[in-house]
Coordinates of C-alpha atoms in Angstrom, one line a residue:
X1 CA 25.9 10.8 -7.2
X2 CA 23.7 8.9 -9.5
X3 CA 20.7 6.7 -8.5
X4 CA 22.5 3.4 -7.6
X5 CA 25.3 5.7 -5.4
X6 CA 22.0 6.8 -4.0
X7 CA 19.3 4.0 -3.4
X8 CA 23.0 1.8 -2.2
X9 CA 23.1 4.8 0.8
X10 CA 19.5 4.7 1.4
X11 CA 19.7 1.0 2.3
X12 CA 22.0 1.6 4.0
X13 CA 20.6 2.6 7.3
X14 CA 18.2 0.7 9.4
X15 CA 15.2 2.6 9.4
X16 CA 12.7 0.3 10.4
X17 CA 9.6 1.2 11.0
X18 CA 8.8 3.8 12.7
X19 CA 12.6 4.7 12.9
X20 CA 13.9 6.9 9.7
X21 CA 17.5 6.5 10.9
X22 CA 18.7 9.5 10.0
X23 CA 17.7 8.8 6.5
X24 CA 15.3 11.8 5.7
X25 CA 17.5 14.3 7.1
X26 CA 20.3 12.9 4.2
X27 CA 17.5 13.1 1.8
X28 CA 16.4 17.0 2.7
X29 CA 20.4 18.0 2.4
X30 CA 20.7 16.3 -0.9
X31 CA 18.5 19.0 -2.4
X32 CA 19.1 23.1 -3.0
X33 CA 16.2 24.9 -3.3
X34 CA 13.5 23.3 -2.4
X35 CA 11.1 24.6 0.6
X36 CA 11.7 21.7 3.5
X37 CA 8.7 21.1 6.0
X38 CA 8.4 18.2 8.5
X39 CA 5.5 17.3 10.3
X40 CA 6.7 15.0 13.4
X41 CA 4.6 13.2 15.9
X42 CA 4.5 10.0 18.2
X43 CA 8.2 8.9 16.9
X44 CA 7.3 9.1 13.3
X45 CA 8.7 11.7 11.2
X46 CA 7.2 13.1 8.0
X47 CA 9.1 15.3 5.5
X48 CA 7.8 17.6 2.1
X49 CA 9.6 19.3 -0.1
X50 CA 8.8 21.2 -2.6
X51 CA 9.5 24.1 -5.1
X52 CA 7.4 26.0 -7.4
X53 CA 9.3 26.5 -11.1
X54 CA 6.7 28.7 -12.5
X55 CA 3.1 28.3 -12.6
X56 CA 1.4 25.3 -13.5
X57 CA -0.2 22.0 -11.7
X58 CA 1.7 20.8 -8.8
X59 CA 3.0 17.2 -9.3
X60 CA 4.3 14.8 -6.0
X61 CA 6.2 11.9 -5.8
X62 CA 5.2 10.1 -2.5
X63 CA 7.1 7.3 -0.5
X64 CA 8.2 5.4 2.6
X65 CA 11.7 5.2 3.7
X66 CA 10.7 2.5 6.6
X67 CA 10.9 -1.1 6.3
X68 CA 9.9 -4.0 7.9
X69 CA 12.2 -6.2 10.4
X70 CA 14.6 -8.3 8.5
X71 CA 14.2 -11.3 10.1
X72 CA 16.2 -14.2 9.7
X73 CA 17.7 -16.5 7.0
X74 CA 19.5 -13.7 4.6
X75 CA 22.9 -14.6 3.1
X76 CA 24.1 -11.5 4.0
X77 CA 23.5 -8.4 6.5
X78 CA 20.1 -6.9 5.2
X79 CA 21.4 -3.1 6.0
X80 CA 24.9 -3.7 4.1
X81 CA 23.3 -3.8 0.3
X82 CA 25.4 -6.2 -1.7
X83 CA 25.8 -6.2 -5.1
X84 CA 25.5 -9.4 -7.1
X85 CA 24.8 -10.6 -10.7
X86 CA 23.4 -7.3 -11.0
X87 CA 21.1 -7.3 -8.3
X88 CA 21.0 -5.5 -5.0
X89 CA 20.3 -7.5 -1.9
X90 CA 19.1 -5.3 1.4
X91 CA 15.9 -5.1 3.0
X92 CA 13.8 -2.3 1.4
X93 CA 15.5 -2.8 -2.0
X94 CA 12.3 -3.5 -3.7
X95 CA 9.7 -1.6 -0.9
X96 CA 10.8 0.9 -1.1
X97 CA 14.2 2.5 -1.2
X98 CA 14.6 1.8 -4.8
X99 CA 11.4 3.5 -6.0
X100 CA 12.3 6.7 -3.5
X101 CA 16.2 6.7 -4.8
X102 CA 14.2 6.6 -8.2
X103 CA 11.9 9.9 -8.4
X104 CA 14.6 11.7 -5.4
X105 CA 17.2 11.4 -8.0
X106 CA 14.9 12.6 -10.7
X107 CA 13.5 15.6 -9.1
X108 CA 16.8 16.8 -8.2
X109 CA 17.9 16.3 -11.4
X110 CA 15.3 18.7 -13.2
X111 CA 16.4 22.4 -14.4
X112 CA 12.6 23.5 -14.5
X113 CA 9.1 22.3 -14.5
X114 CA 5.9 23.9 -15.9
X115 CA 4.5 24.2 -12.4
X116 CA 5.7 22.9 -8.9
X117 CA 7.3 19.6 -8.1
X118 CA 7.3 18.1 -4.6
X119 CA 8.3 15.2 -2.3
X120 CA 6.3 14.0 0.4
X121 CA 8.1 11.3 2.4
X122 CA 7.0 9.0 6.1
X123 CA 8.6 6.9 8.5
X124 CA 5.7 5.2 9.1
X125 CA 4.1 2.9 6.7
X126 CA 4.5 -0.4 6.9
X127 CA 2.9 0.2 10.7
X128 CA 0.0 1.5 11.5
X129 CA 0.5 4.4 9.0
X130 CA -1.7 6.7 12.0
X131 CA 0.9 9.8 12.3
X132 CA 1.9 9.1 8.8
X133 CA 1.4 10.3 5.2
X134 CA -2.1 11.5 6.4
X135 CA -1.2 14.3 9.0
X136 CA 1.4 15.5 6.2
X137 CA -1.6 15.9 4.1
X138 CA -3.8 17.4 6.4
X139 CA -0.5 20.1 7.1
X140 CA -0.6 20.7 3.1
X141 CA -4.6 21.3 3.0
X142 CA -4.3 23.6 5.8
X143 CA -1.7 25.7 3.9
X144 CA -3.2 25.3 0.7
X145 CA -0.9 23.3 -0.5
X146 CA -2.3 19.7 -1.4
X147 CA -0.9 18.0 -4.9
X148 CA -3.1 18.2 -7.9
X149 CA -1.2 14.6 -9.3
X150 CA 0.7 12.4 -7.1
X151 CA 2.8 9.0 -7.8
X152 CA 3.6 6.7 -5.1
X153 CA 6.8 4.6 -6.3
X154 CA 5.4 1.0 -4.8
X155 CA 7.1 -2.0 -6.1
X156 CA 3.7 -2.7 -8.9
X157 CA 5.4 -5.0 -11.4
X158 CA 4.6 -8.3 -11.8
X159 CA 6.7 -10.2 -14.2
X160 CA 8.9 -7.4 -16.8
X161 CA 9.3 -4.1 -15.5
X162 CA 6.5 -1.7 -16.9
X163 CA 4.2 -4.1 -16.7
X164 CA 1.8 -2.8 -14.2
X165 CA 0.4 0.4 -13.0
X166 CA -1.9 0.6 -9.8
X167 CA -4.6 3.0 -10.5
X168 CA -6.5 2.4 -7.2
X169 CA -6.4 -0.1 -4.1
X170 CA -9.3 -2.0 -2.6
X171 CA -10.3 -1.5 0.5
X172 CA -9.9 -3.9 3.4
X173 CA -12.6 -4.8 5.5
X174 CA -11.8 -7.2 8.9
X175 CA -15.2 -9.1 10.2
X176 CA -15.4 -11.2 13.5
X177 CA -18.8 -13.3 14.3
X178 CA -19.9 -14.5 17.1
X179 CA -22.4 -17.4 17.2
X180 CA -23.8 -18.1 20.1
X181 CA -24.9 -21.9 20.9
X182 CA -25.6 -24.5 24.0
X183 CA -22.6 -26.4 25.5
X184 CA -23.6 -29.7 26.1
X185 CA -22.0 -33.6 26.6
X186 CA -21.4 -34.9 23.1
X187 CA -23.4 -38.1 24.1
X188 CA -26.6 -36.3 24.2
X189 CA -26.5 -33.1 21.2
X190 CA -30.4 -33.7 21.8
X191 CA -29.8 -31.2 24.9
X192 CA -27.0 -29.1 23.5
X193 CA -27.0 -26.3 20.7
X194 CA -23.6 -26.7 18.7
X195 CA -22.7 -23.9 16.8
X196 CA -20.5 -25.7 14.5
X197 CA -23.5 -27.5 13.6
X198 CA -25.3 -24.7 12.8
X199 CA -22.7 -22.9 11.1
X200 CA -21.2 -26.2 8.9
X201 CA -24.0 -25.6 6.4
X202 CA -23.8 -22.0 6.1
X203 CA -20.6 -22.0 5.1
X204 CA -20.7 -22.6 1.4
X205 CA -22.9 -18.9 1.7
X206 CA -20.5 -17.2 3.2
X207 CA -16.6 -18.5 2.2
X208 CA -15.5 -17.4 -0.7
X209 CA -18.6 -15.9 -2.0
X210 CA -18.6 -12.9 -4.4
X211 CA -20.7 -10.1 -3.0
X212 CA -20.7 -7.9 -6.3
X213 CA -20.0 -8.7 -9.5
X214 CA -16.7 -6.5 -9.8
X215 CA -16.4 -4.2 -12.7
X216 CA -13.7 -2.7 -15.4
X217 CA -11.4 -2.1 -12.4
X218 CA -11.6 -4.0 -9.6
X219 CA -12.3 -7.8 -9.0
X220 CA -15.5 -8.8 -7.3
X221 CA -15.4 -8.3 -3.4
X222 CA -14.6 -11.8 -2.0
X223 CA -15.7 -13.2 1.7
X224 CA -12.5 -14.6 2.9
X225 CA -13.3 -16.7 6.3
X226 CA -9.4 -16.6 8.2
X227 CA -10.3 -18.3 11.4
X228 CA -13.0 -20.1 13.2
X229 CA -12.5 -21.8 16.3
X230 CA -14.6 -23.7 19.0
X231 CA -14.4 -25.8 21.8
X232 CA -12.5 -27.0 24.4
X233 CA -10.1 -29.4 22.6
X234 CA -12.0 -32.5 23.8
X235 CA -13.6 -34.9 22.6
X236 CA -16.8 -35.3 24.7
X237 CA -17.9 -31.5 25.0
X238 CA -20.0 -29.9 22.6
X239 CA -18.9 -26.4 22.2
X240 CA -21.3 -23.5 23.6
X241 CA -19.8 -20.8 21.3
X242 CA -18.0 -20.3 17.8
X243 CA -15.7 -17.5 16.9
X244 CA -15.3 -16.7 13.1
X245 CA -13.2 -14.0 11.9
X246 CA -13.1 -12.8 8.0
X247 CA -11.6 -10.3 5.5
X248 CA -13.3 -8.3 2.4
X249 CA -11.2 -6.7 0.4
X250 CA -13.7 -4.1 -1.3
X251 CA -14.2 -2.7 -4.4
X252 CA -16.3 1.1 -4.6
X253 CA -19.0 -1.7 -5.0
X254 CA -19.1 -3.3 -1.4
X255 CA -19.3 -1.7 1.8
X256 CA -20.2 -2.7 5.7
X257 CA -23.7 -2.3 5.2
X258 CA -23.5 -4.9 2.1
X259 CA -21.9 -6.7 4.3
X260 CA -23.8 -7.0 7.2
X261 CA -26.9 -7.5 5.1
X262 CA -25.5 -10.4 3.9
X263 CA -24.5 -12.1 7.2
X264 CA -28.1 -10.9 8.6
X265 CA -29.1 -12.6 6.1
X266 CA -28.0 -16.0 6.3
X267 CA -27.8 -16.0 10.3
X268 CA -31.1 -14.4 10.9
X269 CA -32.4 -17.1 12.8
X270 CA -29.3 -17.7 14.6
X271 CA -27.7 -16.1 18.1
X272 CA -25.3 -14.3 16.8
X273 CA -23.2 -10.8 17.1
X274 CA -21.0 -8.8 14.4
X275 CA -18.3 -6.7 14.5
X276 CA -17.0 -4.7 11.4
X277 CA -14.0 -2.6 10.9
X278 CA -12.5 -0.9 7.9
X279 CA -8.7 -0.5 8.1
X280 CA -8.9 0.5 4.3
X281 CA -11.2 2.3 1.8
X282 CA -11.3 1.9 -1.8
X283 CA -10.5 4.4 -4.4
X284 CA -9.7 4.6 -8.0
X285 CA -8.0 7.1 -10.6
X286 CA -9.9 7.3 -13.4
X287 CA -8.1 5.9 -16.6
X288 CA -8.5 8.8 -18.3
X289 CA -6.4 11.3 -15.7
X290 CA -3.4 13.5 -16.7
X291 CA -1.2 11.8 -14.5
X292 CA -2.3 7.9 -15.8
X293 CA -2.1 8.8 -19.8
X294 CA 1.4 10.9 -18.9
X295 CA 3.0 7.8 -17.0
X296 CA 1.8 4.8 -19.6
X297 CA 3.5 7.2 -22.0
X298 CA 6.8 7.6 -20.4
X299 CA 6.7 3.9 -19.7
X300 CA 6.0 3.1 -23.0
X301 CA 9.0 5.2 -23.9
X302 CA 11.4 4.0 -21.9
X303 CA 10.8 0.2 -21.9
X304 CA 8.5 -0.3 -25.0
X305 CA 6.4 -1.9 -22.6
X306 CA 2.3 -1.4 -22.2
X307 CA 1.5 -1.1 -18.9
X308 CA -2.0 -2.7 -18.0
X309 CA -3.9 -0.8 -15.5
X310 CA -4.1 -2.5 -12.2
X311 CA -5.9 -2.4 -8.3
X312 CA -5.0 -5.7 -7.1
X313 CA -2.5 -6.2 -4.5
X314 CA -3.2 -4.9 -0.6
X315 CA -3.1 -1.4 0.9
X316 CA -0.9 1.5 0.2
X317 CA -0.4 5.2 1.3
X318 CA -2.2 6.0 -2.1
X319 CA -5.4 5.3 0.0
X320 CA -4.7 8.5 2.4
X321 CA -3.6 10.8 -0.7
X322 CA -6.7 9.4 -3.1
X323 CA -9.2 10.6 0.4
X324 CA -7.9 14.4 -0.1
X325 CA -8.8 14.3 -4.0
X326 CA -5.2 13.7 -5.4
X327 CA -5.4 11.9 -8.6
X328 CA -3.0 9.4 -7.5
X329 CA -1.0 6.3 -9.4
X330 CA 1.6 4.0 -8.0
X331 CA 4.6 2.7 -9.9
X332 CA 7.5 0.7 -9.3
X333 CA 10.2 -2.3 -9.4
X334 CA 9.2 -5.6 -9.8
X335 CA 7.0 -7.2 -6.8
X336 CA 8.5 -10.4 -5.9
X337 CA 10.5 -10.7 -2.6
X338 CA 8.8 -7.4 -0.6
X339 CA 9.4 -8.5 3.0
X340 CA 11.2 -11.8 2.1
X341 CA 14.9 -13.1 2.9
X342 CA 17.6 -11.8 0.3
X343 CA 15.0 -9.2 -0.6
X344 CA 16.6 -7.9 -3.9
X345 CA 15.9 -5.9 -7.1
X346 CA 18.0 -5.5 -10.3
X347 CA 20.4 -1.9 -11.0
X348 CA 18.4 -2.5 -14.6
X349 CA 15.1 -1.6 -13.0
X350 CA 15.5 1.4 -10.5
X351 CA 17.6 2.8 -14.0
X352 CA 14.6 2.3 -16.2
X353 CA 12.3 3.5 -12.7
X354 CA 14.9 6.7 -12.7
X355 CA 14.3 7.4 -16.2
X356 CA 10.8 6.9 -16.5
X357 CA 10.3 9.1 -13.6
X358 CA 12.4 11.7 -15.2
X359 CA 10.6 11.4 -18.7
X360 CA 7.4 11.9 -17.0
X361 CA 8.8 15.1 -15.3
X362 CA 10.2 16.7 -18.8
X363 CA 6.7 15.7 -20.7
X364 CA 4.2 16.1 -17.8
X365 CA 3.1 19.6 -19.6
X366 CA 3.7 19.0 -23.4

């Protein structure tokens, strides 16, 4: 089986999140060798496996095999992949069936490794990742086990394959305010307190604002306001409360207290609550790690292409292995219909993916 026989019978079954389908257990048959440990709970299954060649750093290639709902308006059925003008069509093609067909076809075909080479794969990511990648990691660190360099195969290209490598994620921080006001008869505001009114010149403080100044590898953290509502839907009721909810995603350079200083700030004088939660944290790989320099290379290698250094783009699983001190990169197929109709990527791509993945193996140590 090569790596289109394989990522064509990875699409193939409907594993959609939390639901592997039967898909990992295929994936833990397809290898010889290798030391197989699953870490289940709450319907989500978690599978590692892993073999030590000889001494040496321990390297992991870390995935999903779950994928959204397919929804409507596909040409054709989303778990039967299809083969046209030398693209695939399926749901997960591009996130991310093609990058785990990509680095499971590579590790199995390696004849040795300066070191120890591993797989850690979920059912659960594109949920609420809670009985995920994380509880496989806290299993490793328990055995003493934990990856010194890890690649998560996310779809990271932008325009020509091997143009982008993720070497951190912000974080994601979710905001609701509450302003409190007086609800009134909109023909005398004298004796009401609107809060839209108090909050309508505000805003140009608040939305949009940069609350750092970013740095070499992340953007500036950016107050994005995503909803405010008021009222009654009348016309003759001045509202007695407003309800705005917003979104940070942070750079190491923001965090909640940044954040609430700056809303204190601007509503001190105001009735007003705050809630905060942080569904993500930030991290980066420094640009100088092993597993960065080794991967530009292969890339390089393969396509002739430089990869630029990225951390835009939303949350990943990287997040959860970067928190156990995993130097940790992400690279994959190009990024442009992930969770769309007709979702597709190109047999050129998971190839080159394939190869580079298997160039970064035979170099890693050299």
């Amino acid at each position: 089986m090569n790596v289109i026989d394989l990522l064509l019978k990875l699409l193939s079954f409907e594993s959609v999140t939390p639901d592997d389908a039967g898909s990992l257990k295929f994936i833990e048959t397809y290898f010889e060798g290798f030391e197989v440990t699953y870490v289940n709970k709450e319907g989500v299954k978690n599978l590692f496996l892993t073999k030590k060649f000889s001494e040496g750093p321990h390297l992991c290639f870390a995935g999903h095999v779950d994928v959204v709902p397919a929804g409507d308006g596909w040409d054709t059925d989303p778990f039967v992949p299809v083969i046209k003008e030398g693209k695939i069509y399926a749901r997960g093609s591009q996130d991310m069936k093609s990058g785990v067909a990509a680095f499971v076809q590579a590790v199995k075909d390696v004849d040795h490794f300066e070191g120890r080479l591993s797989i850690l794969l979920t059912s659960d990511e594109e949920g609420d990742a809670k009985y995920g990648t994380v509880i496989m990691l806290e299993h490793l660190k328990e055995i003493d086990l934990l990856p010194d360099y890890c690649i998560v195969a996310e779809p990271t290209c932008e325009s020509v394959f091997g143009d982008a490598i993720k070497i951190g994620r912000r974080g994601s921080i979710n905001g609701v305010l509450m302003l409190k006001g007086r609800q009134g008869h909109a023909a005398y505001p004298e004796k009401a307190l609107n809060p839209i009114h108090q909050i309508s010149p505000l805003l140009d403080k608040i939305a949009g604002v940069h609350l750092d100044s970013g740095d070499d590898d992340f953007a500036p953290s950016q107050m994005v306001i995503t909803d405010i509502r008021s009222g009654m839907e009348v016309t003759n009721v001045s509202p007695g409360t407003l309800k705005m909810m917003f979104n940070v995603r942070n750079s190491t350079k923001t965090t909640q207290e940044e954040i609430k200083l700056h809303v204190a700030k601007h509503f001190a004088d105001l009735d007003h609550t705050l809630q905060l939660a942080q569904s993500a944290y930030p991290f980066v790989t420094s640009r100088e790690s092993k597993i960065v320099g080794k991967l530009v290379e292969s890339i390089e290698k393969v396509t002739t292409v430089n990869p630029k250094l990225s951390t835009a783009g939303g949350t990943s699983d990287a997040r959860f292995i970067a928190a156990f001190g995993i130097d940790v990169v992400e690279f994959g197929v190009i990024n442009d219909t992930i969770h769309a109709p007709n979702e597709c990527t190109s047999i050129k791509e998971v190839e080159a993916l394939y190869n580079v993945f298997k160039e970064t193996i035979t170099h890693f140590n050299t």
